[in-house]
CSV table of C-alpha atoms in Angstrom, one decimal:
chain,number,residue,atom,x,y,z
A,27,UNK,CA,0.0,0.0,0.0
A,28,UNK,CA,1.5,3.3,-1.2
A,29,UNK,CA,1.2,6.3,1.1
A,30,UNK,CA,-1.9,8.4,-0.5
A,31,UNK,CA,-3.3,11.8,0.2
A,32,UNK,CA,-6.5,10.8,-1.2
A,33,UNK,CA,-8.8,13.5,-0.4
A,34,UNK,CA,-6.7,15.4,2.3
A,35,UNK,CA,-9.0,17.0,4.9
A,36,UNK,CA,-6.3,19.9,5.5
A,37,UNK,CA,-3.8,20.4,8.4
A,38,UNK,CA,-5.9,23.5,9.8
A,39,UNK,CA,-8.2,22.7,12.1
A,40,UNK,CA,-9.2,22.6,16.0
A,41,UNK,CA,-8.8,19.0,16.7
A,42,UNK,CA,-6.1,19.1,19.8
A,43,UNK,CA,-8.0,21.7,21.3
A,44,UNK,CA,-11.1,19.6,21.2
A,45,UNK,CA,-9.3,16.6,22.2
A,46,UNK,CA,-8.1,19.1,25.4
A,47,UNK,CA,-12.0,19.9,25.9
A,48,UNK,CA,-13.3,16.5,25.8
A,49,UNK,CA,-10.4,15.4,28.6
A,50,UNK,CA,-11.1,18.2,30.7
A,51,UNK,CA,-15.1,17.2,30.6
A,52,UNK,CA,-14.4,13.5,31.6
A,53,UNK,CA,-12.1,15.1,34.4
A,54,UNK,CA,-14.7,17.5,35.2
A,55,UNK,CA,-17.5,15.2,35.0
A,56,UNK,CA,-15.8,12.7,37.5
A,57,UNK,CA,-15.3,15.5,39.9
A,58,UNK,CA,-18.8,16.2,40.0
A,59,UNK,CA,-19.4,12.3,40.6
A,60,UNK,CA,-16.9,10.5,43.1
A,61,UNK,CA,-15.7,14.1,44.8
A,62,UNK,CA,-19.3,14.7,45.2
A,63,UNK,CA,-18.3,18.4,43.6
A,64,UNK,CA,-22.2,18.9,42.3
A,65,UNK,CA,-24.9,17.0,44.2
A,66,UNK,CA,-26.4,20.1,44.6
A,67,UNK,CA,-26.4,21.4,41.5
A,68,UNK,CA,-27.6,17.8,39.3
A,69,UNK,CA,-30.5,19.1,37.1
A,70,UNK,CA,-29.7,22.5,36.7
A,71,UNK,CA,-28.9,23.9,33.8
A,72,UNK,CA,-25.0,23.4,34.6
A,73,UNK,CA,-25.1,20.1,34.8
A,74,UNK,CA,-27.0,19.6,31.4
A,75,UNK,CA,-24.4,21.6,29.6
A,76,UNK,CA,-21.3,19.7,31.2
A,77,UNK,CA,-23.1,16.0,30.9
A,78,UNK,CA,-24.8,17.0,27.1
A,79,UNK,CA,-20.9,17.1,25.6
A,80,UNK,CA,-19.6,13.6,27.0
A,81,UNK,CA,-16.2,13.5,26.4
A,82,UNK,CA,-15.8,9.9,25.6
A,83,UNK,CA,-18.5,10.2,22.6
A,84,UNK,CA,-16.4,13.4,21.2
A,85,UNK,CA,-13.2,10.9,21.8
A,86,UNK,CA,-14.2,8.2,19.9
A,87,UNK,CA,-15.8,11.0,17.0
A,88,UNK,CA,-12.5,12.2,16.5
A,89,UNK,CA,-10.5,9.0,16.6
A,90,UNK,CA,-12.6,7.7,13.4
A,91,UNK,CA,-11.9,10.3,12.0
A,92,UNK,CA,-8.1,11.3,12.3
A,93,UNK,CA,-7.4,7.5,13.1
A,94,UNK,CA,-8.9,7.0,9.4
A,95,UNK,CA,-7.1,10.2,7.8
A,96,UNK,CA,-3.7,8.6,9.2
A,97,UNK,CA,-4.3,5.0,7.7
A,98,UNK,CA,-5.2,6.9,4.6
A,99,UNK,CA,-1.5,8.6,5.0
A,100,UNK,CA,0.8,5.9,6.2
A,101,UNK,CA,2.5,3.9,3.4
A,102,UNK,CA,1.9,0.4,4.8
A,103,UNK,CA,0.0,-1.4,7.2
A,104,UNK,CA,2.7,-1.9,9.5
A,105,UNK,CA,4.1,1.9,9.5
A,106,UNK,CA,0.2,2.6,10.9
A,107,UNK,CA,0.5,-0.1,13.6
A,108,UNK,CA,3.7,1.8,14.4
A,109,UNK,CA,2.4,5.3,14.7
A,110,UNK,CA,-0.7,4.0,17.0
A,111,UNK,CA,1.8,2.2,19.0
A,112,UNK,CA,4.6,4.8,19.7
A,113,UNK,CA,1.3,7.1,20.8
A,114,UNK,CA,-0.8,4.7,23.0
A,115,UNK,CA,1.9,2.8,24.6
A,116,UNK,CA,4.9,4.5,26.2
A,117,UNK,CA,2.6,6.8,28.6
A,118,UNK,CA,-0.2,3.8,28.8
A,119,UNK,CA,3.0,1.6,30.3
A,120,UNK,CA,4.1,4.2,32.8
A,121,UNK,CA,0.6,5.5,34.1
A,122,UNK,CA,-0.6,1.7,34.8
A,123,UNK,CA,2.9,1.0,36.5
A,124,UNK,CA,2.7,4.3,38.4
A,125,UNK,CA,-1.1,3.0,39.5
A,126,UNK,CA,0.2,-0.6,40.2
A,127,UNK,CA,3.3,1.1,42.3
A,128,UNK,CA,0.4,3.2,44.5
A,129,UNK,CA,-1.8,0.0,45.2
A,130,UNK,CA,1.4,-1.9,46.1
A,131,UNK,CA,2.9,0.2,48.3
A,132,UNK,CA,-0.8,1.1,49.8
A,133,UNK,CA,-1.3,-2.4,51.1
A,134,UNK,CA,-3.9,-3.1,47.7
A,135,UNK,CA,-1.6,-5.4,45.2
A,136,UNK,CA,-0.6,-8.7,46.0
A,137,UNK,CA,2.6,-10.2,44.4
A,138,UNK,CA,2.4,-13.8,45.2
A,139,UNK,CA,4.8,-14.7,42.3
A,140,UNK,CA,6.8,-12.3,40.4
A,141,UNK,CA,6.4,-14.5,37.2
A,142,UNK,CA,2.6,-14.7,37.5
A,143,UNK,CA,2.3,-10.8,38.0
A,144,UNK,CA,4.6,-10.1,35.3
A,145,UNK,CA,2.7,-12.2,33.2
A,146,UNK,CA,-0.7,-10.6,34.4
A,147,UNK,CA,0.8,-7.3,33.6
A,148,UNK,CA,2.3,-7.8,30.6
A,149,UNK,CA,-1.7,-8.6,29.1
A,150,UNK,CA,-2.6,-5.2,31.2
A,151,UNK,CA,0.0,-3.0,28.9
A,152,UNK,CA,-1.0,-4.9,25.9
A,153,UNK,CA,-4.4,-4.6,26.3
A,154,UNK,CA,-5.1,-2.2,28.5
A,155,UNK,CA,-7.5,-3.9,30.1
A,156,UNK,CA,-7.5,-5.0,33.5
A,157,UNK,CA,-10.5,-7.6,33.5
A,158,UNK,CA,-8.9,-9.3,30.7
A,159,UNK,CA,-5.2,-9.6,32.4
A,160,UNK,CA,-7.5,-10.8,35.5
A,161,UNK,CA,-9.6,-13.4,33.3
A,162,UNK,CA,-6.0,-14.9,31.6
A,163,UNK,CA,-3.6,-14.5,34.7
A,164,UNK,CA,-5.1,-14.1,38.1
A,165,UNK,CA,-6.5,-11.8,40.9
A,166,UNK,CA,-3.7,-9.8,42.2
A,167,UNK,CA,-5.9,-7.1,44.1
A,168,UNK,CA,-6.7,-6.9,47.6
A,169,UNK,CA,-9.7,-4.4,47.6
A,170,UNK,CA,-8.3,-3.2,51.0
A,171,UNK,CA,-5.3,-0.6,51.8
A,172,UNK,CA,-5.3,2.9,51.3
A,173,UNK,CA,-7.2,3.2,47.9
A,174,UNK,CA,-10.0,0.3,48.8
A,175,UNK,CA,-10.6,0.3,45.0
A,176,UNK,CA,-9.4,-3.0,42.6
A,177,UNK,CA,-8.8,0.0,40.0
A,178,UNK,CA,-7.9,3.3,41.0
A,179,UNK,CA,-8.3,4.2,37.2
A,180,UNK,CA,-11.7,3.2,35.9
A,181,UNK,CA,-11.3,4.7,32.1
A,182,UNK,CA,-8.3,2.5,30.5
A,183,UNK,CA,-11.6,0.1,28.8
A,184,UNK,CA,-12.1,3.3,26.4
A,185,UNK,CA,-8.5,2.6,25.3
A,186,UNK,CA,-9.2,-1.0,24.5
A,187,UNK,CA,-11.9,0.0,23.1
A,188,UNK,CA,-9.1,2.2,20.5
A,189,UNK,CA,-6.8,-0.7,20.3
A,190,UNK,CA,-9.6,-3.1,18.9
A,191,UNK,CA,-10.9,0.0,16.7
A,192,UNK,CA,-7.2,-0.2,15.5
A,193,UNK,CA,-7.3,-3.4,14.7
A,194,UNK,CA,-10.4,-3.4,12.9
A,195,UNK,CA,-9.8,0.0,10.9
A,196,UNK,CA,-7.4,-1.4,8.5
A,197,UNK,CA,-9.8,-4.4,7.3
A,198,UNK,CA,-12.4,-1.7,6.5
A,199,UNK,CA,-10.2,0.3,4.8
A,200,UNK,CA,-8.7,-1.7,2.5
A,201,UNK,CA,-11.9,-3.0,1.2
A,202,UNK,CA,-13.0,1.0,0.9
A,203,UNK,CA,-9.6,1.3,-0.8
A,204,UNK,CA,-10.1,-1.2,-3.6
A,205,UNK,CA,-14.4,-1.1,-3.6
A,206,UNK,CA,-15.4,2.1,-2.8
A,207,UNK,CA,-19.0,2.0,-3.1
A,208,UNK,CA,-18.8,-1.4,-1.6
A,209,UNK,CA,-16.2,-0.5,1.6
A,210,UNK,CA,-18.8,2.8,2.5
A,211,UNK,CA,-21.7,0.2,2.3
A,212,UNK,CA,-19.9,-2.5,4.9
A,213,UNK,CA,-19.0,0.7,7.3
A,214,UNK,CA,-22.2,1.4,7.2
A,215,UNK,CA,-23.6,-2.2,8.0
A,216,UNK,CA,-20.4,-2.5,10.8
A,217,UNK,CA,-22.3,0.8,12.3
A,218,UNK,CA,-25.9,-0.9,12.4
A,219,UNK,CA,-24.2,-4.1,13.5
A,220,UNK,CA,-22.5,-2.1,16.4
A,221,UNK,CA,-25.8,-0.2,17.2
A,222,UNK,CA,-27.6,-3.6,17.7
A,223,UNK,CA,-24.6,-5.1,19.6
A,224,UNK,CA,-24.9,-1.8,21.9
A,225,UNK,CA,-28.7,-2.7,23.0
A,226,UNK,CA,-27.5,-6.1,24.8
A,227,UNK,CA,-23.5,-5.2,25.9
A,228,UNK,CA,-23.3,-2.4,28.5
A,229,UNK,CA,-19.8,-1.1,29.1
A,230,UNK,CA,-19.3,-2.0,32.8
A,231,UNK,CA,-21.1,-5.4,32.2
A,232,UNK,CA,-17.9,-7.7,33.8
A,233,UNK,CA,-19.7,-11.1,32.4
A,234,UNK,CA,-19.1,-10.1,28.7
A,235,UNK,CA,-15.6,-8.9,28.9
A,236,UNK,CA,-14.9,-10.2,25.2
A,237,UNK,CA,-17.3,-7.7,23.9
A,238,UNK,CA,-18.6,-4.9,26.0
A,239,UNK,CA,-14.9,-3.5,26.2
A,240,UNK,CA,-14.0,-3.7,22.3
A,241,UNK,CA,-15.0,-1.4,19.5
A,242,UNK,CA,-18.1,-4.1,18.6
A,243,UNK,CA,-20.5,-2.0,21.0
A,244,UNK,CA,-19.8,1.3,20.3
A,245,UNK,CA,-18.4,1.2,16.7
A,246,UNK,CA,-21.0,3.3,15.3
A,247,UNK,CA,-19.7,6.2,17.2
A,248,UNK,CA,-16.4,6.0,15.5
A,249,UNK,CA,-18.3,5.7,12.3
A,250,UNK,CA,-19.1,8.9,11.7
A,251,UNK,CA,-15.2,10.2,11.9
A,252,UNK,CA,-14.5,7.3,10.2
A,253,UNK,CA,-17.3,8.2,6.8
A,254,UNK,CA,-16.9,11.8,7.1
A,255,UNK,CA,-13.2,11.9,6.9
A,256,UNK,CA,-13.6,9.6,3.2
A,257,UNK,CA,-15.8,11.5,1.9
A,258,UNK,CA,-14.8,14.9,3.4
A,259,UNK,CA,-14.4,16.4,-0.2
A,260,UNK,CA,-18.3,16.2,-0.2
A,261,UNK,CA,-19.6,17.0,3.0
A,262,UNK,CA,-17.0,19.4,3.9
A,263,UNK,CA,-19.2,22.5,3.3
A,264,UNK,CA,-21.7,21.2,6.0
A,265,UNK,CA,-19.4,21.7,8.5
A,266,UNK,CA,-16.8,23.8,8.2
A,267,UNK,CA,-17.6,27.4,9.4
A,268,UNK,CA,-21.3,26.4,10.4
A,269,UNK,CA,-19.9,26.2,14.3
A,270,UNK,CA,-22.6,28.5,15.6
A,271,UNK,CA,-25.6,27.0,13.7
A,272,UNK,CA,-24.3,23.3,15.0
A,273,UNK,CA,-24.5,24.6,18.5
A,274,UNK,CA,-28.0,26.1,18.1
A,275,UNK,CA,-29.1,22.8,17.3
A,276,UNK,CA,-27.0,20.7,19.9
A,277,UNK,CA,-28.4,22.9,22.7
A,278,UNK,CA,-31.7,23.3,21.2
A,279,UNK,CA,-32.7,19.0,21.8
A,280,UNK,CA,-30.3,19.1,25.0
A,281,UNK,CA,-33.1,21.5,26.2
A,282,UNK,CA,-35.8,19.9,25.1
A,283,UNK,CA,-34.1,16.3,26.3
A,284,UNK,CA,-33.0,17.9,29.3
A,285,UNK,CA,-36.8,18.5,30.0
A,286,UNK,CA,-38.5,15.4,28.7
A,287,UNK,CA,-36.2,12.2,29.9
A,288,UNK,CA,-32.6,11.8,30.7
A,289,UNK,CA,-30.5,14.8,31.8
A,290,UNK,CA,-27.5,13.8,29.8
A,291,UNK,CA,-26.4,11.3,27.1
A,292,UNK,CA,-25.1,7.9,28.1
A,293,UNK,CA,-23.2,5.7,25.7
A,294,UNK,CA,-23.9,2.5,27.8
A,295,UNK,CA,-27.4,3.0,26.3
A,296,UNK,CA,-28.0,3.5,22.4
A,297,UNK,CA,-31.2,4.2,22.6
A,298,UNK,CA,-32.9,5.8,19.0
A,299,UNK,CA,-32.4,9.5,21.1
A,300,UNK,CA,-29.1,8.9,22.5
A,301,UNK,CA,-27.6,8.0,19.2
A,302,UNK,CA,-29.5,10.8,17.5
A,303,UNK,CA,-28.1,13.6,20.0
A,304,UNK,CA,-24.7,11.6,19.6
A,305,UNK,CA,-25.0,11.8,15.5
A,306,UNK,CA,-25.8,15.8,16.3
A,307,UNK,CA,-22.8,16.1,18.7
A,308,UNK,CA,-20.4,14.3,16.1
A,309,UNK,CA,-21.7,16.9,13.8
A,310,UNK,CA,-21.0,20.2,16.5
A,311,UNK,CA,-17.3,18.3,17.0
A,312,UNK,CA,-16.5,18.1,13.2
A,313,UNK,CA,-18.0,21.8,12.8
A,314,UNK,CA,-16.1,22.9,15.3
A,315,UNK,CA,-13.1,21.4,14.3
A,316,UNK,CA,-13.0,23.0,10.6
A,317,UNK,CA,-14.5,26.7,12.1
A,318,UNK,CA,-12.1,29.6,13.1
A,319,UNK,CA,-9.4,26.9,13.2
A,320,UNK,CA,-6.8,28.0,15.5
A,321,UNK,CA,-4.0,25.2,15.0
A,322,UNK,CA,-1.0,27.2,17.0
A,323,UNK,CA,-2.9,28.0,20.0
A,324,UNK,CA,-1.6,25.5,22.3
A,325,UNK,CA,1.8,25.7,20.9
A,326,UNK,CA,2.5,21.8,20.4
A,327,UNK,CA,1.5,21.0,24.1
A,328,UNK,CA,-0.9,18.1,24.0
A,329,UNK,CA,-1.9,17.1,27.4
A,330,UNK,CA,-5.4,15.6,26.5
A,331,UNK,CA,-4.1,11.9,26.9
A,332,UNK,CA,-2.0,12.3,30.1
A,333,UNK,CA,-5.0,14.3,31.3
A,334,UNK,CA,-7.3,11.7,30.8
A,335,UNK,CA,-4.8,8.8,32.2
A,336,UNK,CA,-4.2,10.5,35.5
A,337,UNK,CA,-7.3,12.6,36.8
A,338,UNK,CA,-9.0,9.4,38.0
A,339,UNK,CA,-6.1,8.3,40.0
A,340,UNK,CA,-5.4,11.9,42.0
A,341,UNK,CA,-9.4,11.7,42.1
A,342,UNK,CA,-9.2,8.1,44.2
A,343,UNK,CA,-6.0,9.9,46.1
A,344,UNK,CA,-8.6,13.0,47.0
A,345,UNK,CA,-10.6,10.5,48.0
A,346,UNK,CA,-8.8,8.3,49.8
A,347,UNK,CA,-7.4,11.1,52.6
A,348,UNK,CA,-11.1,11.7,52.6
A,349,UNK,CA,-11.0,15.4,51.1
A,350,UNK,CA,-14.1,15.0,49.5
A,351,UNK,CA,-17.0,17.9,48.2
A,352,UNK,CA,-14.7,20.5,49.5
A,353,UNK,CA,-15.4,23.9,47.0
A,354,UNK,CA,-11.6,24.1,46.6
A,355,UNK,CA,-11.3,20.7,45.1
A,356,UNK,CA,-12.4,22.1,41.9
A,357,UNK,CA,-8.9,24.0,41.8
A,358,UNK,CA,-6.9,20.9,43.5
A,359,UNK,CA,-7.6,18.2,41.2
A,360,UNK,CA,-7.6,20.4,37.4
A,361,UNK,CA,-4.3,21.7,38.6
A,362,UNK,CA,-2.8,18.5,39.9
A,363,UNK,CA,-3.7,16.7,36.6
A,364,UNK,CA,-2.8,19.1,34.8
A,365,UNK,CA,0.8,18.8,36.3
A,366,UNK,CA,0.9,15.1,35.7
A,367,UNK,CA,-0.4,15.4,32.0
A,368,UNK,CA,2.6,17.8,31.7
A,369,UNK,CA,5.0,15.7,33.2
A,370,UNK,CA,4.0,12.7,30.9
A,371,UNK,CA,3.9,14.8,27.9
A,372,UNK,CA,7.7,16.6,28.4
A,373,UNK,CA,8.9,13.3,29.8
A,374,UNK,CA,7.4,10.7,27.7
A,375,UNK,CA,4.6,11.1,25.0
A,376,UNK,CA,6.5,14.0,23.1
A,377,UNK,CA,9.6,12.1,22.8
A,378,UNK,CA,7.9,9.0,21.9
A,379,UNK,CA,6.5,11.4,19.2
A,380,UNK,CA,9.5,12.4,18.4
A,381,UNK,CA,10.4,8.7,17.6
A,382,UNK,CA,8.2,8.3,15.6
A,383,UNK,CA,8.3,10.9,13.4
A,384,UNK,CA,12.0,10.7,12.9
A,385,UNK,CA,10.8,6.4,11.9
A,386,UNK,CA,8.2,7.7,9.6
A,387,UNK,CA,10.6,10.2,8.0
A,388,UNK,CA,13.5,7.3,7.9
A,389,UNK,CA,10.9,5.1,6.1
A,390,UNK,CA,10.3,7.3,3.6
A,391,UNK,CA,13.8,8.2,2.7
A,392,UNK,CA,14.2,4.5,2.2
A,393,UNK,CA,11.0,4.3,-0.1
């Protein structure tokens, strides 16, 4: 496979920015939830607007879509695999050894063989997906100690979720590649098969781990990044620069949602509404992307990932002292992740990007 700009969707847009939004609402959202930041406040008007942008959705919006565009780029197969890698990997290894360090020294993690955890956390890094290393290895958690929680993380299944989304993107692709008509028609069916799969496999179900943590359940999310970007030379114009008209309608049916059934939108459950309002919201994200792009405004700093890896763990730290619904905890724990996201960025994602830029730019000198 030759590297291809087929269709380029343009370099100018507001997609880290968006990926820094959708962190800070999962971070913000948490903070409402397990630091007990807004039981006063669920219902009103702030929380619809915080819980009516979930960050995960916008997450998995703009993987399909940029995920797709740099398949579309790389010159093989394997040089994609590569690029996802060198991204995921490096800070997913050190945030889940950092986590497993906490629960050990905490009294929460119990090594009863050094072989048997290295084996149970090798499938965690690979996987990222703690019920599977527990299904193939063993148990190594205590629930006691400081933390009193088996996982101190609680979002690592949205990155198996991208893993498997990896894995099935190329397959897809390829068939789009040599069939067009053919490949947008089984991206399509994938996307009804997904929505079907997504009525009987909840997220947090632990007796379907196979399934309710891959991309089979929530595929048709990343469906709409993933059709939009190939055929972004035709329904370009329908998003970019219509931001503001986007918005009216996203907070025109949050309002009228808002005051009809369920406060906010929940992935767990694709309801006909839910994935309506989650259609709408992939349209506000790629609108928003492609309107009054500002691609210099955070200078290269991307702290989205390291903000989502590490909120949850200073949250269960907050939590475990016992500072909990204190006002000021809205300042403690944005700042404090934000540190750590910075710290993983300086220390480990941005050279690993580095890497891999320098591989992708050795490859083509080669070619």
């Amino acid at each position: 496979m030759g590297p291809s700009n087929e269709h380029s969707s343009g370099h100018r847009n507001n997609f880290d920015l968006l990926r820094l939004f959708a962190a800070c609402q999962v971070m913000f959202s948490h903070a409402w939830n397990w630091l007990h930041l807004g039981d006063s406040l669920n219902g009103t008007t702030a929380f619809n607007l915080l819980f009516s942008t979930p960050g995960v959705a916008i997450f998995f919006v703009i993987s399909g879509f940029l995920v797709t565009d740099s398949y579309i780029r790389s010159s093989s197969a394997a040089s994609f695999f590569v690029k996802r890698s060198l991204r995921i990997f490096p800070a997913l290894f050190v945030n889940i050894a950092v986590m497993e360090l906490a629960l050990f020294v905490t009294g929460g993690l119990n090594v009863t063989g050094i072989l048997q955890y290295l084996s149970y956390f090798t499938v965690y890094i690979l996987t990222a997906a703690r019920i599977w290393a527990v299904y193939f290895t063993y148990e190594p958690y205590t629930m006691s100690g400081f933390y009193g929680v088996s996982d101190p993380s609680g979002v690592l299944w949205t990155l198996t979720v991208e893993l498997t989304f990896y894995l099935t993107l190329p397959t897809l692709l390829e068939i789009w590649r040599r069939w067009k008509r053919a490949g947008a028609l089984v991206v399509a069916v994938a996307a009804l098969g997904s929505w079907v799969m997504a009525q009987h496999f909840n997220i947090t179900d632990r007796y379907n781990p196979f399934l309710s943590v891959t991309v089979g359940p929530t595929f048709w999310i990343f469906s709409m990044g993933v059709l939009a970007r190939l055929y972004w030379h035709r329904v370009s114009r329908i998003f970019e620069g219509k931001l503001l008209w986007w918005l009216a309608i996203h907070l025109t049916i949050t309002w009228w949602v808002a005051g009809t059934s369920a406060a906010f939108i929940s992935i767990n459950n694709a309801a006909p509404v839910d994935a309506f309002r989650i259609a709408i919201l992939a349209g506000l994200v790629l609108s928003a992307a492609y309107s009054f792009p500002r691609p210099n405004l955070l200078r290269g700093q991307d702290l989205s990932y390291g903000i989502y890896l590490y909120h949850m763990l200073l949250m269960h730290t907050l939590i475990g002292i016992g500072w909990v619904g204190h006002w000021w905890l809205w300042i403690v724990e944005p700042v404090g992740t934000v540190a750590l996201a910075a710290l993983s960025w300086a220390l480990i994602e941005k050279p690993a990007m580095k890497l891999r830029t320098s591989l992708v730019a050795k490859r083509l000198s080669v070619a």
